[in-house]
mmCIF file of C-alpha atoms in Angstrom:
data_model
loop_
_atom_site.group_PDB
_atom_site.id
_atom_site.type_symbol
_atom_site.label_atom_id
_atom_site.label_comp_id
_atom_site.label_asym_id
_atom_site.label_seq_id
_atom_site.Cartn_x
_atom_site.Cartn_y
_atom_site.Cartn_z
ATOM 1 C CA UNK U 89 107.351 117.662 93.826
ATOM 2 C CA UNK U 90 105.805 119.340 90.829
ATOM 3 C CA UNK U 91 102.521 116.651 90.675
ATOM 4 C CA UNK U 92 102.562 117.858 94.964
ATOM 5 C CA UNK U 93 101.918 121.419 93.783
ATOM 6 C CA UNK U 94 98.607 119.975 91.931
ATOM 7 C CA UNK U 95 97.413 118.621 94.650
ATOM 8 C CA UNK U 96 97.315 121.825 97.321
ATOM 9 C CA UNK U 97 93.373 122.661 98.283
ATOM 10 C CA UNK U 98 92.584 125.835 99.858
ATOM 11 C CA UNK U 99 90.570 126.625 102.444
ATOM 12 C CA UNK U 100 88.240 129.426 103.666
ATOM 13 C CA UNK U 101 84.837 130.238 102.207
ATOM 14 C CA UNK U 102 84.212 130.560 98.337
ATOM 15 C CA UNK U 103 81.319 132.747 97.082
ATOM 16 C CA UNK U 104 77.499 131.185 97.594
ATOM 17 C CA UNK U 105 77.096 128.492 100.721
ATOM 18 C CA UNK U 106 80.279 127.215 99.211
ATOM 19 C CA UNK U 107 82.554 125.980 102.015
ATOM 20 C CA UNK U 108 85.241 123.994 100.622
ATOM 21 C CA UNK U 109 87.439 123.868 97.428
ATOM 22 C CA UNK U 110 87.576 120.081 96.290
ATOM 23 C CA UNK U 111 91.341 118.301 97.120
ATOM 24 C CA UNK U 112 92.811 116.658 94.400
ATOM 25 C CA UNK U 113 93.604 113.525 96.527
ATOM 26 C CA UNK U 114 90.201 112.836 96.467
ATOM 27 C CA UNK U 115 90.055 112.361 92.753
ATOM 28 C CA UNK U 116 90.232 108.966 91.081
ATOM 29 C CA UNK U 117 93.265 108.645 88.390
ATOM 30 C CA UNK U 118 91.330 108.359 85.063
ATOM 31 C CA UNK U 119 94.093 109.269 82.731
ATOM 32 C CA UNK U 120 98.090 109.107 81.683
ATOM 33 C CA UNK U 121 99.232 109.358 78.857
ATOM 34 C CA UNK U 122 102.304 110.783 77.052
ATOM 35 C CA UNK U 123 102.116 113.626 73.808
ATOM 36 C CA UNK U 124 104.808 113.801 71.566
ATOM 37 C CA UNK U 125 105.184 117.336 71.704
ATOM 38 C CA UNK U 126 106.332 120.382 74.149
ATOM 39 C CA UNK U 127 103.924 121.316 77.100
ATOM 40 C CA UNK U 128 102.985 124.752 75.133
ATOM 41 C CA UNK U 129 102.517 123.195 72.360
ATOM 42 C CA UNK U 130 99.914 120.728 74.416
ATOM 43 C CA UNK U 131 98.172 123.779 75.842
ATOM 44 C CA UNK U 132 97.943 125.796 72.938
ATOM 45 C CA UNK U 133 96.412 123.030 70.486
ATOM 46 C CA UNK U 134 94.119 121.626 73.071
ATOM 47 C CA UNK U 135 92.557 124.346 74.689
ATOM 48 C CA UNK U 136 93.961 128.148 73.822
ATOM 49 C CA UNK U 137 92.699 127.843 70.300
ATOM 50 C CA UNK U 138 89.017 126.451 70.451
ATOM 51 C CA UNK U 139 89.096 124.611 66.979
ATOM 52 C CA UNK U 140 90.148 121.077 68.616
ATOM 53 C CA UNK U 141 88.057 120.854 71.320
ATOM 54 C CA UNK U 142 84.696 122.082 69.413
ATOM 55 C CA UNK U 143 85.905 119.919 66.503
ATOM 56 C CA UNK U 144 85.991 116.908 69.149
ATOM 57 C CA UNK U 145 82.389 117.928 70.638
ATOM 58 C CA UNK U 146 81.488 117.230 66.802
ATOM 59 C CA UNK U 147 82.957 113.880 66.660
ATOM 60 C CA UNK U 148 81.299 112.400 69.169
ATOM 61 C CA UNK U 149 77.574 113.482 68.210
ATOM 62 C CA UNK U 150 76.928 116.538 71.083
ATOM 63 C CA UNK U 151 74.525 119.074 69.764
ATOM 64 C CA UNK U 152 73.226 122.958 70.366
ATOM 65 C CA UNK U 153 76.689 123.367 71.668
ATOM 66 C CA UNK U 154 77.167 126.651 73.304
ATOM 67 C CA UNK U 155 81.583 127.302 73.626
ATOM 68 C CA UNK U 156 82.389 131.001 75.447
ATOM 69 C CA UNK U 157 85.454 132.440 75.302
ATOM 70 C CA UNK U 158 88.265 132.840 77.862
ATOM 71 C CA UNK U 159 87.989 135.238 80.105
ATOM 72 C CA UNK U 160 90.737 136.006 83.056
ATOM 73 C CA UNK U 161 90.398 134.812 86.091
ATOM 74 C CA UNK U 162 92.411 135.223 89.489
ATOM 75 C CA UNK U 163 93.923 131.909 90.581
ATOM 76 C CA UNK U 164 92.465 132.015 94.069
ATOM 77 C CA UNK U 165 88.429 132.803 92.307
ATOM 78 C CA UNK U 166 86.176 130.221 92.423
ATOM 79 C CA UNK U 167 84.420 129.591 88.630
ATOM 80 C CA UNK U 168 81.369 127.988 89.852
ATOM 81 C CA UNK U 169 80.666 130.934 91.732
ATOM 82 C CA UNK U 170 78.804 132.380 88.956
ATOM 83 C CA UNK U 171 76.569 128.751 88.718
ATOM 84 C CA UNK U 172 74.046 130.184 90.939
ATOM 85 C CA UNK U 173 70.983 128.664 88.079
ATOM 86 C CA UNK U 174 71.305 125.389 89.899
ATOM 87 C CA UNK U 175 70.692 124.073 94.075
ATOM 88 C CA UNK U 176 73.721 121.731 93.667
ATOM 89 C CA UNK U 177 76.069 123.880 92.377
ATOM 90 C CA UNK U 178 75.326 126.328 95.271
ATOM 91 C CA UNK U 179 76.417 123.799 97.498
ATOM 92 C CA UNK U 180 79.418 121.838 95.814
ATOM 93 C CA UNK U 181 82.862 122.181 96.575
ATOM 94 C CA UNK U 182 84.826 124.852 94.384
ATOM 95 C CA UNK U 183 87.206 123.226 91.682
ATOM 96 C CA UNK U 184 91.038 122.296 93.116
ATOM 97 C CA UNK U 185 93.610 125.031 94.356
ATOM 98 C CA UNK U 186 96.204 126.061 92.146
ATOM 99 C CA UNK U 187 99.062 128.302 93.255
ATOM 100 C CA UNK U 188 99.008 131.928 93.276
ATOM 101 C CA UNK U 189 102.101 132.123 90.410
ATOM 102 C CA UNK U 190 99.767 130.547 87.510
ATOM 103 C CA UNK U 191 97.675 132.457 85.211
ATOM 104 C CA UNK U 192 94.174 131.501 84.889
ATOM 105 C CA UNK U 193 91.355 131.606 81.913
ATOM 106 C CA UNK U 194 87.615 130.330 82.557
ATOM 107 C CA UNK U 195 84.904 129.729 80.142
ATOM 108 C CA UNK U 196 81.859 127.992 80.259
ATOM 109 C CA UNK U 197 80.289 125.553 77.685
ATOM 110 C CA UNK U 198 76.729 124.581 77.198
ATOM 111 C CA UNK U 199 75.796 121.318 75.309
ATOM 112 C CA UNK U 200 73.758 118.263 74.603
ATOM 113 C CA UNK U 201 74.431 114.577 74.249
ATOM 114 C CA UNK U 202 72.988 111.227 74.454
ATOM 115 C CA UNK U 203 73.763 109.065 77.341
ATOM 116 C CA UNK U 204 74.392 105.576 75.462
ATOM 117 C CA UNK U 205 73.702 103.438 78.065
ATOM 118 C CA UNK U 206 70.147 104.433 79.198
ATOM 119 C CA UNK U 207 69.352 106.440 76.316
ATOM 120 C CA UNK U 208 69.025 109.652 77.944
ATOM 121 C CA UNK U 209 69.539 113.015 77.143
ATOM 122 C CA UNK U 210 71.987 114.774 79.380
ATOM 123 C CA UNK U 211 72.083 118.759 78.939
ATOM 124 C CA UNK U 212 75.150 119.354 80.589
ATOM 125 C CA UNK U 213 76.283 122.486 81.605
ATOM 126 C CA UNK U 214 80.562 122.913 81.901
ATOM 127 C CA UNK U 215 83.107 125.900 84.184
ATOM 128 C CA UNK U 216 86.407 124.650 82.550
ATOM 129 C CA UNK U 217 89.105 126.920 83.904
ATOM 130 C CA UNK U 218 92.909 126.520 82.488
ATOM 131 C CA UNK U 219 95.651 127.309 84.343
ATOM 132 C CA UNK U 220 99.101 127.525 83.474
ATOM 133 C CA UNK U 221 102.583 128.606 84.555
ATOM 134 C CA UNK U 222 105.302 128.335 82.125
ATOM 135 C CA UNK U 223 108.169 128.399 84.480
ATOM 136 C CA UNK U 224 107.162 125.543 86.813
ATOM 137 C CA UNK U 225 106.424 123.145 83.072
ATOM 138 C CA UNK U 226 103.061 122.652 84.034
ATOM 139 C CA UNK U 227 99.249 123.465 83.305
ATOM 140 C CA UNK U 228 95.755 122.638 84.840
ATOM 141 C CA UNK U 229 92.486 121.743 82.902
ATOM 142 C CA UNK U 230 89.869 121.950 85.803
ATOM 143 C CA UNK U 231 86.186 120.796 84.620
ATOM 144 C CA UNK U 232 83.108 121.071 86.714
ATOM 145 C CA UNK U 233 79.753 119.626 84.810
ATOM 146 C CA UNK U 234 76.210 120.376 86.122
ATOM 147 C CA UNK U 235 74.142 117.733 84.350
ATOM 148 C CA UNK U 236 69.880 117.987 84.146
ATOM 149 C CA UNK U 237 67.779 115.272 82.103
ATOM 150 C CA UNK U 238 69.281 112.442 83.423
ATOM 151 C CA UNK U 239 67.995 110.638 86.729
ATOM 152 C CA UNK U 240 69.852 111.608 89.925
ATOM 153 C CA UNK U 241 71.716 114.470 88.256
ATOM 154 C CA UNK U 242 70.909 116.832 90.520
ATOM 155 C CA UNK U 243 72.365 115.350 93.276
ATOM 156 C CA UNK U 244 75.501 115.010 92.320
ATOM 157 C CA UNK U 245 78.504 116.967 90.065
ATOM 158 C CA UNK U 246 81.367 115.851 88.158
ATOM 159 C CA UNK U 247 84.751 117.416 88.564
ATOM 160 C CA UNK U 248 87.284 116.170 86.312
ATOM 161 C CA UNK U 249 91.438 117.354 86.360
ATOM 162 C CA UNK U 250 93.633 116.845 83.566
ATOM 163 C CA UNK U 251 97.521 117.674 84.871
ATOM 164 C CA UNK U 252 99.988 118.460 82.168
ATOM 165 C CA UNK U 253 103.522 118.078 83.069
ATOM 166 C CA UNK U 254 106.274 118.358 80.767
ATOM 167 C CA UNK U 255 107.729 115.218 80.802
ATOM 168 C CA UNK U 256 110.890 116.170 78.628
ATOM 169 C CA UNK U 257 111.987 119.048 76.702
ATOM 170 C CA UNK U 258 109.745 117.696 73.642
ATOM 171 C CA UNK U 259 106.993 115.283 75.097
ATOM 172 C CA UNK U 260 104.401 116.267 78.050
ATOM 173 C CA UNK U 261 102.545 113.714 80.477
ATOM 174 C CA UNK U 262 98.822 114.453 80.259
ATOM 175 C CA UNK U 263 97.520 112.945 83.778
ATOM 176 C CA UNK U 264 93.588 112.582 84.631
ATOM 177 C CA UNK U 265 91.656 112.737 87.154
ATOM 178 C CA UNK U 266 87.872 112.304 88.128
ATOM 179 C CA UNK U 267 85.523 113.132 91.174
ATOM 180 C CA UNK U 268 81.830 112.735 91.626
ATOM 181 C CA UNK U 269 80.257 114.881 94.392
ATOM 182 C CA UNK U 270 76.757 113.456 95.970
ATOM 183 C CA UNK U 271 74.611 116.317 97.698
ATOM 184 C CA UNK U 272 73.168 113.309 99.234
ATOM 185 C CA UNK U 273 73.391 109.364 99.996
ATOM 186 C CA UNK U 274 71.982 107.993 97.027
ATOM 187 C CA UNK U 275 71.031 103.999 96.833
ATOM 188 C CA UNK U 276 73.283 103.854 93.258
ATOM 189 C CA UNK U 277 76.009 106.264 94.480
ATOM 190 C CA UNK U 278 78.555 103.325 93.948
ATOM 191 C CA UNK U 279 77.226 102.473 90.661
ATOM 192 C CA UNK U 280 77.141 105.963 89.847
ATOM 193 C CA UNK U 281 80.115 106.581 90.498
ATOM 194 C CA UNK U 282 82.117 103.643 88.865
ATOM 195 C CA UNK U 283 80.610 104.813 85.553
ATOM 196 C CA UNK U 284 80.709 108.119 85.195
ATOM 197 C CA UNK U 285 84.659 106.982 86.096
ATOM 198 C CA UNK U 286 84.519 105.198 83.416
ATOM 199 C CA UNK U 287 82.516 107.508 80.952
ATOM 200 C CA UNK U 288 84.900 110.051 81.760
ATOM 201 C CA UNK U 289 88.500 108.031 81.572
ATOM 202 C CA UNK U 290 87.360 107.164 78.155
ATOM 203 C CA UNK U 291 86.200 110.875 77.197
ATOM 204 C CA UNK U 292 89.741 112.495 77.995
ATOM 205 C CA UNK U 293 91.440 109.167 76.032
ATOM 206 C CA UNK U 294 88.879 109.814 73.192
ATOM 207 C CA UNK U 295 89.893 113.365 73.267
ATOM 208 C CA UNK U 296 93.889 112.632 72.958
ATOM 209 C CA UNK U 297 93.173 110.097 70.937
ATOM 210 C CA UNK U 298 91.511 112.687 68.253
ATOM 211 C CA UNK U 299 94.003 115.293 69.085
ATOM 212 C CA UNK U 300 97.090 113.165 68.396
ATOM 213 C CA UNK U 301 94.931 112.415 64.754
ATOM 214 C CA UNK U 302 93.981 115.729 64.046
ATOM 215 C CA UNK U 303 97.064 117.689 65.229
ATOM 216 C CA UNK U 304 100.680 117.086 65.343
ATOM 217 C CA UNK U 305 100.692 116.077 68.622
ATOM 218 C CA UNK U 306 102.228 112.495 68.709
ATOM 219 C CA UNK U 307 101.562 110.466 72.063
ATOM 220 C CA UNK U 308 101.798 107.044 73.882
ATOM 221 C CA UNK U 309 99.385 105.204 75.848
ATOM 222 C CA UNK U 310 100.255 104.243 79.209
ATOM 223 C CA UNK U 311 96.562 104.510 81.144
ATOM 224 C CA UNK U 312 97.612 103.269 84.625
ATOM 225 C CA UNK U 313 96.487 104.433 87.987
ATOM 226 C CA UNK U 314 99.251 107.137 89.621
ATOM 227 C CA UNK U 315 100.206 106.626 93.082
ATOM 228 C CA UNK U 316 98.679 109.149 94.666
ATOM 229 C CA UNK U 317 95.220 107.496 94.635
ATOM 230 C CA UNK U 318 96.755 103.988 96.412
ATOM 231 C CA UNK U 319 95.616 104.827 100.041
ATOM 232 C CA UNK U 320 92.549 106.974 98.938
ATOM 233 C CA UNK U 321 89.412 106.721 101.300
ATOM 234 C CA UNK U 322 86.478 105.525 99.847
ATOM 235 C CA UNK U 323 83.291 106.897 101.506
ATOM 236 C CA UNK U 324 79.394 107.016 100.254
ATOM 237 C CA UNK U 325 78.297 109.431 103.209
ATOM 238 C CA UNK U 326 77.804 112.837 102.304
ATOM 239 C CA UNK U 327 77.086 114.289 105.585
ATOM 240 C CA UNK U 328 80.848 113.941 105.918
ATOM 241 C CA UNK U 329 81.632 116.910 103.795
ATOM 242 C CA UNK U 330 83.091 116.965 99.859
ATOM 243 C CA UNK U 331 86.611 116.663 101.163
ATOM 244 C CA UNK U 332 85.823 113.139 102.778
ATOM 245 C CA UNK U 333 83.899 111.505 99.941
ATOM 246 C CA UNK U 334 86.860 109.471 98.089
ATOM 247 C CA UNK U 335 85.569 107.945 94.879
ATOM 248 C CA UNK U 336 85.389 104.199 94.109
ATOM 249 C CA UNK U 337 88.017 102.379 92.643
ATOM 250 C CA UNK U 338 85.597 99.770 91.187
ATOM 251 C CA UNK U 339 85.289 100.066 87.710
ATOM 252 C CA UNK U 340 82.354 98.185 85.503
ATOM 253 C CA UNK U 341 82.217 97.532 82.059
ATOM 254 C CA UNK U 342 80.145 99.578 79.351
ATOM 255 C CA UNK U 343 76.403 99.498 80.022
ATOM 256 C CA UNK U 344 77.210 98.881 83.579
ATOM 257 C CA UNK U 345 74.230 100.497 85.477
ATOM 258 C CA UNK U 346 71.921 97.796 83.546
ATOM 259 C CA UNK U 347 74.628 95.003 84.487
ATOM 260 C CA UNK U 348 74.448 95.810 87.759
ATOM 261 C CA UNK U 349 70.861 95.891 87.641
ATOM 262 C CA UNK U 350 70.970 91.859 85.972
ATOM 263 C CA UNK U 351 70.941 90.165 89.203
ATOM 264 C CA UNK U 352 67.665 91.821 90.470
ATOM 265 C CA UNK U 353 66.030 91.321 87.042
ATOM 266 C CA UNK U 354 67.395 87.465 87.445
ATOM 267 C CA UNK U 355 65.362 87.205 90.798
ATOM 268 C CA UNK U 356 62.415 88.648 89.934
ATOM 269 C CA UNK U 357 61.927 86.381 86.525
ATOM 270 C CA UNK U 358 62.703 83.387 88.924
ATOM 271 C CA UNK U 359 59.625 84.726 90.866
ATOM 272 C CA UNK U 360 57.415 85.312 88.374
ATOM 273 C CA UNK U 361 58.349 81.631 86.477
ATOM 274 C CA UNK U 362 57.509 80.317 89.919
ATOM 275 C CA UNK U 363 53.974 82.345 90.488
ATOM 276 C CA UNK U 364 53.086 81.070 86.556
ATOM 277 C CA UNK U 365 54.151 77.007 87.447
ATOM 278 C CA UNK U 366 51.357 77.754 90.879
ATOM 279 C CA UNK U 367 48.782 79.321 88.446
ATOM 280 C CA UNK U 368 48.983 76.354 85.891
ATOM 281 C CA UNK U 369 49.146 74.229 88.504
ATOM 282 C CA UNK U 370 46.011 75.881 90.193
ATOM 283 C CA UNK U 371 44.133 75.728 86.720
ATOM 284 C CA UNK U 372 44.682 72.069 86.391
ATOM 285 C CA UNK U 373 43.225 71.411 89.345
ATOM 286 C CA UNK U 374 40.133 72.831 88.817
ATOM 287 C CA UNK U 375 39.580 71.528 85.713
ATOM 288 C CA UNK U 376 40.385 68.124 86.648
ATOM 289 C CA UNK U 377 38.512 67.994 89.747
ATOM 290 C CA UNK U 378 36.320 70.494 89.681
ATOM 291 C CA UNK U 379 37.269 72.247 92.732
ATOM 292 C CA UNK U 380 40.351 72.295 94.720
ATOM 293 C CA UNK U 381 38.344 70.289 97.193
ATOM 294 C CA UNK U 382 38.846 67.101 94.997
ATOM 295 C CA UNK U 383 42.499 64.936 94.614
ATOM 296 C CA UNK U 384 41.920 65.100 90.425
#
């Protein structure tokens, strides 16, 4: 009943040509894990103070980062209202409800970072907004990131949703979630998708992982798929709206946009061995029979 409250997505219209907010049934589970330590502990060390998080950015090699403070926000405000710089953020969905009872912080980060696969260099902008209510033992971390330098990125924006749930009086279940909205069919979208998945399952692991070194927040892995996901949708068709695009379940392994790419690479080496083997072939005849009028 308390994961149920997560998952409620308002309606009505949301500043910009913004239509929808984004349901959290739609999101792939990326994410759960257990910390060792109370839920305001969690919130406090991961994302109140700023040293953990900016410490992590560090860790894994971003640069020219850019972290704003908190500022208040009203529950029912939509963050990426203010993301007017880019087309597709004027158009995607607002991040996920949360109810009217929690109190809500937004800030925005700015930073740069090398995709490792492709080699890329994504400049990724990021609304995170925290929300938290200390009488219903629970806390959002809503993340929208509007990404420019790589190819495709502005068609499409990642929403990710970590839910933090006190599991017991002294440990709290950290739960992710990811969704990729397409402002268009795109020939990759699948592909797409089942990375960045996987890019960003690892990212929040990474990120408890260095917490639970760094801090005194203890924690146990358990990364399995919740339930909610089972009977998700999965659809590639953006004219259906944001709220009908469910994201893949199929996962690929690192460097899996090249992977995916070996087959076609396979095909056209076949073809080219076979236009060589004609050409030699051609050659020889010529030069034993002076003409490909003569048997050689």
């Amino acid at each position: 009943a308390v994961l149920a409250a997560g998952l409620l997505s308002a309606a009505g219209e949301r500043g910009g040509n913004r239509v929808a907010t984004l349901s959290a049934e739609h999101m792939a589970p990326t994410m759960d894990v257990v910390a060792g330590s109370p839920l305001a502990a969690v919130v406090q060390e991961l994302w109140v103070l700023p040293h953990v998080f900016r410490a992590f950015l560090q860790d894994v090699g971003d640069w020219d980062v850019e972290l704003g403070p908190w500022s208040p926000i009203a529950a029912g405000d939509d963050p990426l209202a203010a993301e007017t710089h880019t087309a597709i953020a004027a158009g995607a969905p607002a991040l996920p409800g949360v109810p009217a009872s929690f109190q809500c912080q937004v800030r925005r980060l700015r930073a740069k970072h090398r995709i490792k696969y492709s080699g890329f260099t994504a400049d990724t902008v990021k609304v995170q907004r925290l929300a938290y209510d200390a009488a219903e033992s629970m806390a959002y971390l809503d993340e929208a990131s509007l990404i420019s330098g790589v190819p495709f990125s502005q068609n499409f924006v990642v929403y990710q949703r970590v839910v933090y749930s006190a599991a017991s009086p002294r440990s709290t279940r950290c739960q992710g979630f990811t969704h990729i909205h397409f402002s268009k069919r795109l020939l990759l979208s699948k592909t797409i998708r089942a990375k960045t998945n996987s890019e960003c399952s690892e990212a929040q692991l990474s990120f408890m992982s260095f917490a639970s070194s760094t801090t005194a927040l203890g924690q146990t892995m358990s990364n399995e798929p919740t339930a909610h996901n089972a009977s998700t949708r999965e659809s590639d068709d953006a004219s259906e709206g944001p709220l009908a695009v469910a994201p893949s379940k199929e996962r690929v392994n690192r460097g899996g946009l090249w992977k995916a790419l070996t087959p076609r690479i396979a095909v056209l080496l076949a073809l080219t061995a076979s236009i060589r083997a004609s050409a030699e072939w051609f050659f020889c005849k010529i030069s034993k029979g002076g003409g490909l009028g003569h048997d050689g």
